[in-house]
Amino acid sequence: MYLTRNVWFFADDWEFLARRRHGTTVGIWVPHNEHWSTMPILVYRALYDMVGLRSYRPYMAVLVVLHLLVAHLLWRWMRRSGAGAWTATALVAMFLMLGAGAECLVFPFAMNFTGALVFGFVALLLVDHGGRFGARDLLAWPVAVVALMWSGVAVSLVAVMSIAVLLRRGARDAVLTASVPALAYVTWFMAVGRSNANTTPATRVQLLGIPTFVWNGLTHAAEGITGLSGAGPVLVVGLLVLLLRRGHPVRRRAAVAYATALGAVVFLSVTGYGRIALGTDASASRYVYVVCALLLVGSAMVLAALGRSSRAVAGVVLVVAGAGTLQGAGQLVNATRQRVALLSPAEHQILAAARMVETGQPIIAGPEALPEPTYSFDMPLAAMRQLVDEGAFGTVAEQPPESRLAAALQLQVVVGAAPAVTGPAPRLSSTPAGSHGGTGCVHLRGASPVILRLIFAAPASVEITPSAGGDLTVALATNADPSLVSAPRAFALTAGRAAVLSVAAADAAPVLSLPAGDDLLCGVRL
């Protein structure tokens, strides 16, 4: 909570806050990136109703609580599998400070993964018994369905439940355990889920890369949690050998250790099937988090067995776990600092745009324009207007000049077929070399892009007709401080077709870069 005190909303957060809040047309059953996401949508709606966008901390608090619950459930499973208190605590400490899985620790939207793990593990706790199929198993059904409503991660957890029951009680109970959750998921998928299914299916050749994806995911997770770079293959093979060496029928407490270890392979296989078209890299932070959670119980079981036979082994486990915890904490600090540095400009730009809307400044961008397109691509202008009307931002303070310029470039500068605003013709600050003409229109010639600055005393428009296609780039400054210039924004131009650049920002001094060739600029004065 302390590390993320300066982190703010971005990326997928806005999909739920801007497009999925109360009153929007996209309902709670429509998938997000193929995931059944009803539960996180409801959580975001509840938090939005309580605090709006005035504070990020309640959103973070939900994630932290879910992460702690996952860690506690893992600790319980480790103890059940035979691990001593010191071993279980040392291993769960590494998981608590899993810097390699930072996405699931510092990005509230990742509650879709942690929530699925929490409810999936609770359902697993319910079905882990040696008696007949009964009340506990019936209760596990709705808990597992809720897990599926957090994200697709729970599909693998339903498989883990079924494997654990198969090892303890046989095939009949295993099928019964998976039946209702599977039926619920298939019903949802056929009704609405397939509307957002993978639209870029992998080729047969790409599908052959799934085993590589699985192997990469296992080794990345092993290296990530221990901090032992390059040791992933040894750790994974060692865990596999030690699990197989136990050899006895897993009919009691060892069932969950084996089931969760297999679950890691199931999770990576399912994920690989949906992502293999993008390559075999399985190092994504969120994958590391899930795989580590699924491998820890089996790791605890075999390490506990080794520790009982040798105190030296137990000591090595504690030392490696301690070092891994410290290394993970350092990674977590660095990841959070990088995220703050990366997102701080986006936060100020969003708030500057919200203040423009709140104070009624002239905005000529369309309703689908993005006030901040890099990290807030799910929040168009129309949604921002509604958020401002609902008081979600509270009273927005004045933002830094560079943020105001960046927001103005997105909302007060457009290129279209007709003027968006009319006003006095802007002035060219200087006449570029090779140009000719008088007040009204200027011919611009150059073998390289032509750079010029316009001085707008009030909102106005100019017409640009390029001889060749290319991009018009616009960077925004003000007459009061022409040295402070925003990052450029590109607009596509078509050869021989007039385009109108409209600027609604008062006291604006945009810097233009026109395509090389013979360009005609009209509506200016020298």
Short mmCIF file of C-alpha atoms in Angstrom, two decimals:
data_model
loop_
_atom_site.label_atom_id
_atom_site.label_comp_id
_atom_site.label_asym_id
_atom_site.label_seq_id
_atom_site.Cartn_x
_atom_site.Cartn_y
_atom_site.Cartn_z
CA MET A 1 0.00 0.00 0.00
CA TYR A 2 2.89 2.34 0.76
CA LEU A 3 4.76 1.57 -2.45
CA THR A 4 1.67 2.22 -4.59
CA ARG A 5 0.63 5.46 -2.86
CA ASN A 6 1.44 7.40 -6.07
CA VAL A 7 0.15 4.86 -8.60
CA TRP A 8 -3.01 5.79 -10.53
CA PHE A 9 -5.56 4.27 -12.89
CA PHE A 10 -4.42 3.12 -16.32
CA ALA A 11 -5.01 0.67 -19.17
CA ASP A 12 -7.55 -2.04 -18.26
CA ASP A 13 -8.75 -0.07 -15.23
CA TRP A 14 -10.50 2.30 -17.62
CA GLU A 15 -12.29 -0.53 -19.42
CA PHE A 16 -14.20 -1.25 -16.21
CA LEU A 17 -14.43 2.34 -14.96
CA ALA A 18 -15.36 4.06 -18.22
CA ARG A 19 -17.08 1.36 -20.25
CA ARG A 20 -18.51 -1.04 -17.64
CA ARG A 21 -19.82 1.17 -14.85
CA HIS A 22 -23.55 1.58 -14.06
CA GLY A 23 -25.61 2.83 -16.98
CA THR A 24 -23.24 1.77 -19.76
CA THR A 25 -24.32 -0.49 -22.58
CA VAL A 26 -21.66 -3.18 -22.00
CA GLY A 27 -23.05 -5.48 -19.32
CA ILE A 28 -21.44 -7.50 -16.56
CA TRP A 29 -21.57 -10.78 -18.49
CA VAL A 30 -19.65 -9.67 -21.59
CA PRO A 31 -16.08 -11.03 -21.41
CA HIS A 32 -13.00 -8.88 -21.09
CA ASN A 33 -10.19 -10.18 -23.29
CA GLU A 34 -11.89 -13.58 -23.39
CA HIS A 35 -12.19 -13.76 -19.59
CA TRP A 36 -15.49 -14.14 -17.74
CA SER A 37 -15.12 -11.00 -15.59
CA THR A 38 -18.42 -10.52 -13.79
CA MET A 39 -16.92 -10.41 -10.28
CA PRO A 40 -14.16 -7.82 -10.87
CA ILE A 41 -16.66 -5.67 -12.77
CA LEU A 42 -18.98 -5.71 -9.75
CA VAL A 43 -16.07 -4.90 -7.42
CA TYR A 44 -15.03 -1.96 -9.58
CA ARG A 45 -18.62 -0.73 -9.72
CA ALA A 46 -18.94 -0.86 -5.94
CA LEU A 47 -15.65 0.97 -5.42
CA TYR A 48 -16.57 3.57 -8.05
CA ASP A 49 -19.87 4.21 -6.27
CA MET A 50 -17.98 4.73 -3.00
CA VAL A 51 -14.93 6.78 -4.03
CA GLY A 52 -15.17 7.42 -7.76
CA LEU A 53 -11.71 8.24 -9.11
CA ARG A 54 -10.72 10.39 -6.17
CA SER A 55 -8.53 7.72 -4.62
CA TYR A 56 -6.71 4.66 -5.92
CA ARG A 57 -6.17 3.17 -2.48
CA PRO A 58 -9.49 1.32 -2.06
CA TYR A 59 -8.87 -0.45 -5.38
CA MET A 60 -5.36 -1.38 -4.23
CA ALA A 61 -6.69 -2.53 -0.85
CA VAL A 62 -8.91 -5.15 -2.52
CA LEU A 63 -5.93 -6.51 -4.44
CA VAL A 64 -3.75 -6.63 -1.31
CA VAL A 65 -6.42 -8.47 0.67
CA LEU A 66 -6.89 -11.03 -2.11
CA HIS A 67 -3.11 -11.52 -2.37
CA LEU A 68 -2.90 -12.11 1.39
CA LEU A 69 -5.74 -14.62 1.19
CA VAL A 70 -3.96 -16.53 -1.59
CA ALA A 71 -0.80 -16.59 0.54
CA HIS A 72 -2.68 -17.78 3.61
CA LEU A 73 -4.44 -20.56 1.70
CA LEU A 74 -1.11 -21.67 0.26
CA TRP A 75 0.36 -21.75 3.77
CA ARG A 76 -2.51 -23.96 4.92
CA TRP A 77 -1.97 -26.33 1.98
CA MET A 78 1.75 -26.51 2.68
CA ARG A 79 1.10 -27.44 6.29
CA ARG A 80 -1.43 -30.06 5.20
CA SER A 81 1.10 -31.53 2.78
CA GLY A 82 3.54 -32.15 5.63
CA ALA A 83 5.71 -29.04 5.57
CA GLY A 84 6.83 -27.71 8.93
CA ALA A 85 5.88 -24.25 10.10
CA TRP A 86 9.33 -22.79 9.30
CA THR A 87 9.42 -24.24 5.78
CA ALA A 88 5.86 -23.20 4.95
CA THR A 89 6.37 -19.70 6.34
CA ALA A 90 9.68 -19.23 4.51
CA LEU A 91 8.15 -20.30 1.18
CA VAL A 92 5.04 -18.18 1.59
CA ALA A 93 7.24 -15.18 2.48
CA MET A 94 8.84 -15.49 -0.97
CA PHE A 95 5.37 -15.55 -2.50
CA LEU A 96 4.22 -12.52 -0.49
CA MET A 97 7.15 -10.49 -1.89
CA LEU A 98 7.01 -11.97 -5.38
CA GLY A 99 8.63 -9.16 -7.32
CA ALA A 100 8.66 -11.30 -10.48
CA GLY A 101 4.85 -11.37 -10.23
CA ALA A 102 4.57 -7.64 -9.47
CA GLU A 103 1.67 -7.16 -11.87
CA CYS A 104 -0.55 -9.11 -9.49
CA LEU A 105 0.67 -7.14 -6.48
CA VAL A 106 0.60 -3.50 -7.66
CA PHE A 107 -2.03 -3.39 -10.45
CA PRO A 108 -5.57 -3.62 -8.98
CA PHE A 109 -7.00 -4.90 -12.24
CA ALA A 110 -5.04 -8.10 -11.56
CA MET A 111 -7.68 -8.91 -8.93
CA ASN A 112 -9.24 -10.95 -11.73
CA PHE A 113 -6.35 -13.42 -11.34
CA THR A 114 -5.98 -13.26 -7.55
CA GLY A 115 -9.74 -13.47 -7.02
CA ALA A 116 -9.91 -16.60 -9.18
CA LEU A 117 -7.10 -18.15 -7.11
CA VAL A 118 -8.78 -17.30 -3.79
CA PHE A 119 -12.15 -18.82 -4.66
CA GLY A 120 -10.55 -21.70 -6.55
CA PHE A 121 -8.41 -22.61 -3.53
CA VAL A 122 -11.41 -22.35 -1.19
CA ALA A 123 -13.34 -24.73 -3.45
CA LEU A 124 -10.31 -27.04 -3.44
CA LEU A 125 -10.29 -26.91 0.37
CA LEU A 126 -13.91 -28.02 0.40
CA VAL A 127 -13.44 -31.04 -1.90
CA ASP A 128 -10.21 -32.21 -0.23
CA HIS A 129 -11.62 -34.95 1.99
CA GLY A 130 -11.72 -38.72 1.98
CA GLY A 131 -15.42 -39.34 2.51
CA ARG A 132 -18.28 -39.76 0.09
CA PHE A 133 -19.57 -37.03 -2.19
CA GLY A 134 -21.65 -34.86 0.13
CA ALA A 135 -22.47 -31.44 1.52
CA ARG A 136 -18.93 -30.07 1.26
CA ASP A 137 -18.77 -31.00 -2.42
CA LEU A 138 -22.15 -29.41 -3.08
CA LEU A 139 -20.92 -26.19 -1.44
CA ALA A 140 -17.79 -26.30 -3.59
CA TRP A 141 -19.91 -26.02 -6.74
CA PRO A 142 -21.11 -22.41 -6.27
CA VAL A 143 -17.68 -21.39 -4.91
CA ALA A 144 -16.03 -22.77 -8.05
CA VAL A 145 -18.58 -20.99 -10.27
CA VAL A 146 -17.76 -17.72 -8.51
CA ALA A 147 -14.07 -18.44 -9.15
CA LEU A 148 -14.85 -18.83 -12.87
CA MET A 149 -16.59 -15.44 -12.77
CA TRP A 150 -13.28 -13.78 -11.81
CA SER A 151 -11.25 -14.91 -14.83
CA GLY A 152 -10.26 -17.82 -17.03
CA VAL A 153 -7.53 -18.76 -14.53
CA ALA A 154 -10.27 -20.61 -12.64
CA VAL A 155 -10.70 -23.06 -15.53
CA SER A 156 -7.35 -24.56 -14.52
CA LEU A 157 -8.39 -24.52 -10.86
CA VAL A 158 -11.52 -26.54 -11.64
CA ALA A 159 -9.17 -29.03 -13.30
CA VAL A 160 -7.02 -29.02 -10.14
CA MET A 161 -10.10 -29.77 -8.02
CA SER A 162 -11.04 -32.67 -10.25
CA ILE A 163 -7.48 -34.10 -10.25
CA ALA A 164 -7.27 -33.88 -6.46
CA VAL A 165 -10.59 -35.70 -6.05
CA LEU A 166 -9.53 -38.29 -8.63
CA LEU A 167 -6.38 -39.05 -6.63
CA ARG A 168 -8.26 -39.30 -3.32
CA ARG A 169 -11.69 -40.67 -4.19
CA GLY A 170 -11.76 -41.95 -7.76
CA ALA A 171 -13.12 -41.04 -11.19
CA ARG A 172 -16.84 -40.86 -10.32
CA ASP A 173 -16.43 -38.15 -7.70
CA ALA A 174 -13.90 -36.33 -9.89
CA VAL A 175 -16.43 -36.05 -12.71
CA LEU A 176 -19.14 -34.91 -10.30
CA THR A 177 -16.80 -32.29 -8.83
CA ALA A 178 -16.17 -30.67 -12.23
CA SER A 179 -19.69 -31.15 -13.62
CA VAL A 180 -21.60 -28.10 -12.37
CA PRO A 181 -18.73 -25.58 -12.75
CA ALA A 182 -18.05 -26.93 -16.27
CA LEU A 183 -21.74 -26.70 -17.17
CA ALA A 184 -21.93 -23.11 -15.87
CA TYR A 185 -18.84 -22.10 -17.84
CA VAL A 186 -19.98 -23.75 -21.07
CA THR A 187 -23.42 -22.13 -20.71
CA TRP A 188 -21.85 -18.69 -20.24
CA PHE A 189 -19.44 -19.24 -23.12
CA MET A 190 -22.13 -20.33 -25.56
CA ALA A 191 -24.44 -17.50 -24.52
CA VAL A 192 -22.01 -14.55 -24.47
CA GLY A 193 -18.41 -15.65 -23.99
CA ARG A 194 -17.70 -16.70 -27.54
CA SER A 195 -18.50 -13.18 -28.74
CA ASN A 196 -14.97 -12.23 -27.66
CA ALA A 197 -13.18 -15.51 -28.30
CA ASN A 198 -9.72 -15.59 -29.84
CA THR A 199 -10.02 -14.08 -33.32
CA THR A 200 -6.45 -14.95 -34.35
CA PRO A 201 -6.27 -18.73 -33.98
CA ALA A 202 -2.82 -20.27 -34.13
CA THR A 203 -1.62 -22.32 -37.06
CA ARG A 204 -0.76 -25.99 -36.65
CA VAL A 205 2.93 -25.14 -36.70
CA GLN A 206 2.45 -22.52 -33.98
CA LEU A 207 0.50 -24.98 -31.83
CA LEU A 208 3.58 -27.18 -31.77
CA GLY A 209 5.19 -24.44 -29.71
CA ILE A 210 2.83 -24.95 -26.74
CA PRO A 211 5.23 -27.37 -24.94
CA THR A 212 7.95 -24.73 -25.27
CA PHE A 213 5.55 -22.13 -23.87
CA VAL A 214 4.78 -24.42 -20.91
CA TRP A 215 8.47 -25.11 -20.24
CA ASN A 216 9.33 -21.41 -20.43
CA GLY A 217 6.51 -20.59 -18.02
CA LEU A 218 7.66 -23.17 -15.47
CA THR A 219 11.32 -22.11 -15.60
CA HIS A 220 10.53 -18.38 -15.47
CA ALA A 221 8.40 -18.94 -12.39
CA ALA A 222 11.09 -20.99 -10.65
CA GLU A 223 13.73 -18.36 -11.34
CA GLY A 224 11.39 -15.51 -10.47
CA ILE A 225 10.43 -16.68 -7.00
CA THR A 226 13.90 -17.82 -5.93
CA GLY A 227 15.91 -15.08 -7.64
CA LEU A 228 18.28 -17.77 -8.98
CA SER A 229 18.75 -16.58 -12.55
CA GLY A 230 19.44 -19.42 -14.98
CA ALA A 231 18.54 -22.10 -12.45
CA GLY A 232 14.98 -22.56 -13.68
CA PRO A 233 15.52 -25.79 -15.64
CA VAL A 234 17.40 -27.42 -12.75
CA LEU A 235 14.71 -26.37 -10.24
CA VAL A 236 11.83 -27.59 -12.41
CA VAL A 237 13.46 -30.92 -13.25
CA GLY A 238 14.46 -31.38 -9.61
CA LEU A 239 10.89 -30.79 -8.45
CA LEU A 240 9.55 -33.23 -11.03
CA VAL A 241 12.04 -35.94 -10.05
CA LEU A 242 11.38 -35.51 -6.33
CA LEU A 243 7.61 -35.64 -6.85
CA LEU A 244 7.92 -38.83 -8.89
CA ARG A 245 10.31 -40.42 -6.39
CA ARG A 246 7.71 -40.27 -3.67
CA GLY A 247 5.99 -42.97 -5.68
CA HIS A 248 3.35 -44.00 -3.14
CA PRO A 249 -0.38 -43.75 -3.92
CA VAL A 250 -1.47 -40.16 -3.31
CA ARG A 251 -4.73 -40.87 -1.58
CA ARG A 252 -4.44 -38.45 1.34
CA ARG A 253 -2.76 -35.12 2.01
CA ALA A 254 -0.31 -35.37 -0.91
CA ALA A 255 -3.16 -35.27 -3.46
CA VAL A 256 -3.40 -31.49 -3.50
CA ALA A 257 0.37 -31.11 -3.91
CA TYR A 258 0.31 -33.29 -7.02
CA ALA A 259 -2.91 -31.74 -8.33
CA THR A 260 -1.68 -28.16 -8.05
CA ALA A 261 1.66 -29.06 -9.68
CA LEU A 262 -0.26 -30.57 -12.59
CA GLY A 263 -2.48 -27.51 -12.51
CA ALA A 264 0.52 -25.32 -13.33
CA VAL A 265 1.02 -27.35 -16.51
CA VAL A 266 -2.72 -27.17 -17.29
CA PHE A 267 -2.75 -23.40 -16.78
CA LEU A 268 0.24 -22.82 -19.06
CA SER A 269 -1.16 -25.20 -21.68
CA VAL A 270 -4.52 -23.42 -21.78
CA THR A 271 -2.84 -20.01 -21.79
CA GLY A 272 -0.40 -21.14 -24.46
CA TYR A 273 -3.24 -22.32 -26.68
CA GLY A 274 -4.74 -18.82 -26.60
CA ARG A 275 -1.43 -16.92 -26.83
CA ILE A 276 0.91 -19.10 -28.88
CA ALA A 277 0.27 -17.01 -32.01
CA LEU A 278 2.17 -14.25 -30.20
CA GLY A 279 5.19 -16.47 -29.52
CA THR A 280 6.51 -18.83 -26.86
CA ASP A 281 7.50 -16.18 -24.31
CA ALA A 282 5.71 -17.02 -21.04
CA SER A 283 7.54 -14.54 -18.81
CA ALA A 284 4.57 -12.23 -18.25
CA SER A 285 4.42 -11.21 -14.60
CA ARG A 286 0.83 -12.41 -14.13
CA TYR A 287 1.73 -15.88 -15.46
CA VAL A 288 4.67 -16.10 -13.06
CA TYR A 289 2.33 -15.26 -10.18
CA VAL A 290 -0.18 -18.00 -11.00
CA VAL A 291 2.44 -20.66 -11.75
CA CYS A 292 4.30 -19.93 -8.51
CA ALA A 293 1.07 -20.24 -6.55
CA LEU A 294 0.37 -23.63 -8.14
CA LEU A 295 3.90 -25.00 -7.69
CA LEU A 296 4.48 -23.96 -4.08
CA VAL A 297 2.50 -26.73 -2.37
CA GLY A 298 4.33 -29.49 -4.23
CA SER A 299 7.64 -27.73 -3.58
CA ALA A 300 6.87 -27.50 0.13
CA MET A 301 6.02 -31.19 0.31
CA VAL A 302 9.27 -32.39 -1.25
CA LEU A 303 11.43 -29.84 0.59
CA ALA A 304 9.85 -30.87 3.89
CA ALA A 305 10.70 -34.50 3.15
CA LEU A 306 14.30 -33.56 2.32
CA GLY A 307 14.53 -31.36 5.41
CA ARG A 308 13.45 -34.18 7.67
CA SER A 309 16.30 -36.30 6.39
CA SER A 310 18.95 -33.59 6.64
CA ARG A 311 19.17 -30.46 8.76
CA ALA A 312 21.63 -29.05 6.24
CA VAL A 313 18.94 -29.20 3.53
CA ALA A 314 16.49 -27.44 5.82
CA GLY A 315 19.06 -24.73 6.44
CA VAL A 316 19.69 -24.26 2.72
CA VAL A 317 15.95 -23.97 2.12
CA LEU A 318 15.65 -21.22 4.73
CA VAL A 319 18.66 -19.33 3.35
CA VAL A 320 17.44 -19.52 -0.27
CA ALA A 321 13.93 -18.53 0.80
CA GLY A 322 15.25 -15.58 2.79
CA ALA A 323 17.41 -14.41 -0.10
CA GLY A 324 14.52 -14.89 -2.53
CA THR A 325 12.22 -12.84 -0.30
CA LEU A 326 14.69 -9.95 -0.11
CA GLN A 327 15.38 -10.11 -3.83
CA GLY A 328 11.66 -10.16 -4.58
CA ALA A 329 11.06 -7.16 -2.32
CA GLY A 330 13.73 -5.26 -4.22
CA GLN A 331 12.11 -6.18 -7.52
CA LEU A 332 8.76 -5.05 -6.15
CA VAL A 333 10.17 -1.66 -5.16
CA ASN A 334 11.79 -1.16 -8.57
CA ALA A 335 8.68 -2.29 -10.47
CA THR A 336 6.51 0.15 -8.53
CA ARG A 337 8.91 3.04 -9.02
CA GLN A 338 9.05 2.35 -12.75
CA ARG A 339 5.26 2.23 -12.96
CA VAL A 340 4.90 5.54 -11.12
CA ALA A 341 7.49 7.19 -13.38
CA LEU A 342 5.78 5.77 -16.46
CA LEU A 343 2.21 6.64 -15.50
CA SER A 344 2.59 9.98 -13.73
CA PRO A 345 2.51 11.99 -17.01
CA ALA A 346 -0.57 10.06 -18.12
CA GLU A 347 -2.32 10.79 -14.81
CA HIS A 348 -1.66 14.53 -15.09
CA GLN A 349 -2.79 14.55 -18.73
CA ILE A 350 -6.06 12.80 -17.84
CA LEU A 351 -6.69 15.26 -15.01
CA ALA A 352 -5.83 18.21 -17.28
CA ALA A 353 -8.38 16.93 -19.81
CA ALA A 354 -10.96 16.44 -17.05
CA ARG A 355 -10.40 20.03 -15.94
CA MET A 356 -10.92 21.23 -19.52
CA VAL A 357 -14.28 19.44 -19.55
CA GLU A 358 -15.18 20.63 -16.06
CA THR A 359 -14.40 24.31 -16.77
CA GLY A 360 -16.14 24.32 -20.15
CA GLN A 361 -13.12 25.04 -22.34
CA PRO A 362 -13.75 24.67 -26.11
CA ILE A 363 -13.29 21.06 -27.19
CA ILE A 364 -13.53 20.14 -30.86
CA ALA A 365 -12.47 16.47 -30.75
CA GLY A 366 -15.15 13.87 -31.39
CA PRO A 367 -16.77 11.73 -28.66
CA GLU A 368 -14.44 8.80 -29.41
CA ALA A 369 -11.27 10.90 -29.16
CA LEU A 370 -8.86 9.73 -26.48
CA PRO A 371 -7.77 12.38 -23.95
CA GLU A 372 -4.70 10.22 -23.21
CA PRO A 373 -4.18 7.55 -25.91
CA THR A 374 -1.09 5.73 -24.59
CA TYR A 375 -2.22 4.27 -21.26
CA SER A 376 -5.92 5.22 -21.21
CA PHE A 377 -7.12 3.80 -24.51
CA ASP A 378 -10.37 2.56 -22.98
CA MET A 379 -11.56 6.01 -21.92
CA PRO A 380 -12.90 8.11 -24.82
CA LEU A 381 -13.97 11.71 -24.46
CA ALA A 382 -17.66 10.80 -24.20
CA ALA A 383 -16.95 8.59 -21.19
CA MET A 384 -14.80 11.28 -19.59
CA ARG A 385 -17.64 13.79 -19.88
CA GLN A 386 -19.92 11.38 -18.04
CA LEU A 387 -17.31 10.76 -15.35
CA VAL A 388 -16.91 14.50 -14.84
CA ASP A 389 -20.70 14.97 -14.71
CA GLU A 390 -20.91 12.27 -12.05
CA GLY A 391 -18.24 14.00 -9.97
CA ALA A 392 -15.91 11.01 -10.22
CA PHE A 393 -12.77 13.17 -10.25
CA GLY A 394 -13.91 15.51 -7.52
CA THR A 395 -12.69 19.08 -7.97
CA VAL A 396 -9.76 18.84 -10.36
CA ALA A 397 -6.77 21.01 -9.51
CA GLU A 398 -4.76 22.92 -12.10
CA GLN A 399 -2.23 20.62 -13.75
CA PRO A 400 1.37 21.31 -14.90
CA PRO A 401 1.75 23.26 -18.19
CA GLU A 402 3.16 20.29 -20.09
CA SER A 403 0.11 18.21 -19.10
CA ARG A 404 -2.27 20.95 -20.20
CA LEU A 405 -0.52 21.15 -23.58
CA ALA A 406 -0.68 17.38 -24.04
CA ALA A 407 -4.41 17.34 -23.20
CA ALA A 408 -5.10 20.32 -25.47
CA LEU A 409 -3.34 18.61 -28.37
CA GLN A 410 -5.71 15.66 -28.02
CA LEU A 411 -8.95 17.59 -27.50
CA GLN A 412 -8.45 21.03 -29.08
CA VAL A 413 -6.56 20.13 -32.26
CA VAL A 414 -8.21 18.19 -35.08
CA VAL A 415 -7.63 17.57 -38.78
CA GLY A 416 -10.68 17.06 -40.99
CA ALA A 417 -12.37 17.90 -44.26
CA ALA A 418 -14.03 21.07 -42.92
CA PRO A 419 -13.18 23.70 -40.31
CA ALA A 420 -14.15 22.77 -36.76
CA VAL A 421 -13.75 26.40 -35.63
CA THR A 422 -13.47 29.75 -37.37
CA GLY A 423 -11.56 32.82 -36.33
CA PRO A 424 -8.85 35.28 -37.33
CA ALA A 425 -6.15 33.80 -39.58
CA PRO A 426 -3.11 32.68 -37.60
CA ARG A 427 0.29 34.19 -38.38
CA LEU A 428 3.39 32.42 -39.63
CA SER A 429 6.19 33.13 -37.19
CA SER A 430 8.65 33.04 -40.12
CA THR A 431 8.62 32.23 -43.83
CA PRO A 432 10.33 28.90 -44.52
CA ALA A 433 13.09 28.83 -47.13
CA GLY A 434 11.85 27.96 -50.62
CA SER A 435 8.32 29.21 -49.95
CA HIS A 436 6.49 31.94 -51.85
CA GLY A 437 3.11 33.61 -51.78
CA GLY A 438 1.37 36.29 -49.79
CA THR A 439 -1.20 36.68 -47.09
CA GLY A 440 -3.85 34.01 -47.54
CA CYS A 441 -1.91 31.14 -49.11
CA VAL A 442 1.74 30.13 -49.04
CA HIS A 443 3.47 27.54 -51.24
CA LEU A 444 5.96 25.47 -49.28
CA ARG A 445 8.64 23.54 -51.11
CA GLY A 446 11.26 21.23 -49.68
CA ALA A 447 13.06 17.95 -50.32
CA SER A 448 12.65 17.24 -46.61
CA PRO A 449 9.69 17.88 -44.28
CA VAL A 450 8.94 21.57 -43.81
CA ILE A 451 8.94 22.79 -40.21
CA LEU A 452 7.00 25.94 -39.32
CA ARG A 453 5.29 27.58 -36.36
CA LEU A 454 1.87 29.23 -36.41
CA ILE A 455 0.71 31.89 -33.97
CA PHE A 456 -2.98 31.66 -33.03
CA ALA A 457 -4.45 34.68 -31.26
CA ALA A 458 -7.81 32.86 -31.03
CA PRO A 459 -9.34 29.55 -32.19
CA ALA A 460 -9.09 29.25 -35.98
CA SER A 461 -8.45 26.86 -38.88
CA VAL A 462 -5.97 26.58 -41.74
CA GLU A 463 -6.10 24.51 -44.91
CA ILE A 464 -3.23 22.26 -46.00
CA THR A 465 -2.97 20.63 -49.44
CA PRO A 466 0.07 18.37 -49.80
CA SER A 467 1.48 17.30 -53.16
CA ALA A 468 2.46 13.93 -51.69
CA GLY A 469 0.95 11.77 -49.01
CA GLY A 470 2.44 11.50 -45.56
CA ASP A 471 1.98 12.61 -41.99
CA LEU A 472 1.36 16.07 -40.68
CA THR A 473 2.83 16.19 -37.18
CA VAL A 474 1.69 18.84 -34.74
CA ALA A 475 3.34 19.75 -31.46
CA LEU A 476 1.64 22.33 -29.27
CA ALA A 477 3.16 25.32 -27.49
CA THR A 478 1.80 28.65 -26.26
CA ASN A 479 2.70 32.19 -27.23
CA ALA A 480 3.48 32.91 -23.60
CA ASP A 481 6.13 30.17 -23.45
CA PRO A 482 7.10 28.93 -26.94
CA SER A 483 10.04 26.99 -25.49
CA LEU A 484 7.72 24.47 -23.78
CA VAL A 485 6.49 22.17 -26.54
CA SER A 486 4.34 19.05 -26.24
CA ALA A 487 5.22 15.71 -27.76
CA PRO A 488 4.09 15.63 -31.42
CA ARG A 489 0.90 14.05 -32.71
CA ALA A 490 0.63 12.67 -36.25
CA PHE A 491 -2.28 13.14 -38.69
CA ALA A 492 -2.38 11.31 -42.04
CA LEU A 493 -2.62 13.46 -45.19
CA THR A 494 -3.65 12.33 -48.68
CA ALA A 495 -1.76 13.61 -51.72
CA GLY A 496 -3.61 16.41 -53.53
CA ARG A 497 -6.51 16.46 -51.05
CA ALA A 498 -7.07 19.51 -48.86
CA ALA A 499 -7.17 18.91 -45.10
CA VAL A 500 -8.21 21.47 -42.51
CA LEU A 501 -6.22 21.87 -39.31
CA SER A 502 -8.42 23.38 -36.58
CA VAL A 503 -7.02 24.65 -33.30
CA ALA A 504 -9.45 25.60 -30.52
CA ALA A 505 -6.82 26.38 -27.88
CA ALA A 506 -6.46 30.10 -27.26
CA ASP A 507 -2.98 31.62 -27.33
CA ALA A 508 -1.64 28.56 -29.16
CA ALA A 509 1.62 28.33 -31.08
CA PRO A 510 1.64 24.91 -32.75
CA VAL A 511 4.77 23.62 -34.49
CA LEU A 512 3.94 21.84 -37.76
CA SER A 513 5.98 19.39 -39.79
CA LEU A 514 4.57 18.99 -43.31
CA PRO A 515 5.45 16.21 -45.78
CA ALA A 516 8.26 16.94 -48.21
CA GLY A 517 7.16 18.23 -51.60
CA ASP A 518 5.08 21.14 -52.86
CA ASP A 519 2.52 21.93 -50.14
CA LEU A 520 -0.09 24.68 -50.13
CA LEU A 521 -0.96 26.34 -46.80
CA CYS A 522 -4.02 28.61 -46.87
CA GLY A 523 -5.76 30.72 -44.26
CA VAL A 524 -2.60 32.26 -42.79
CA ARG A 525 -1.04 35.68 -42.73
CA LEU A 526 2.64 36.54 -42.87
#
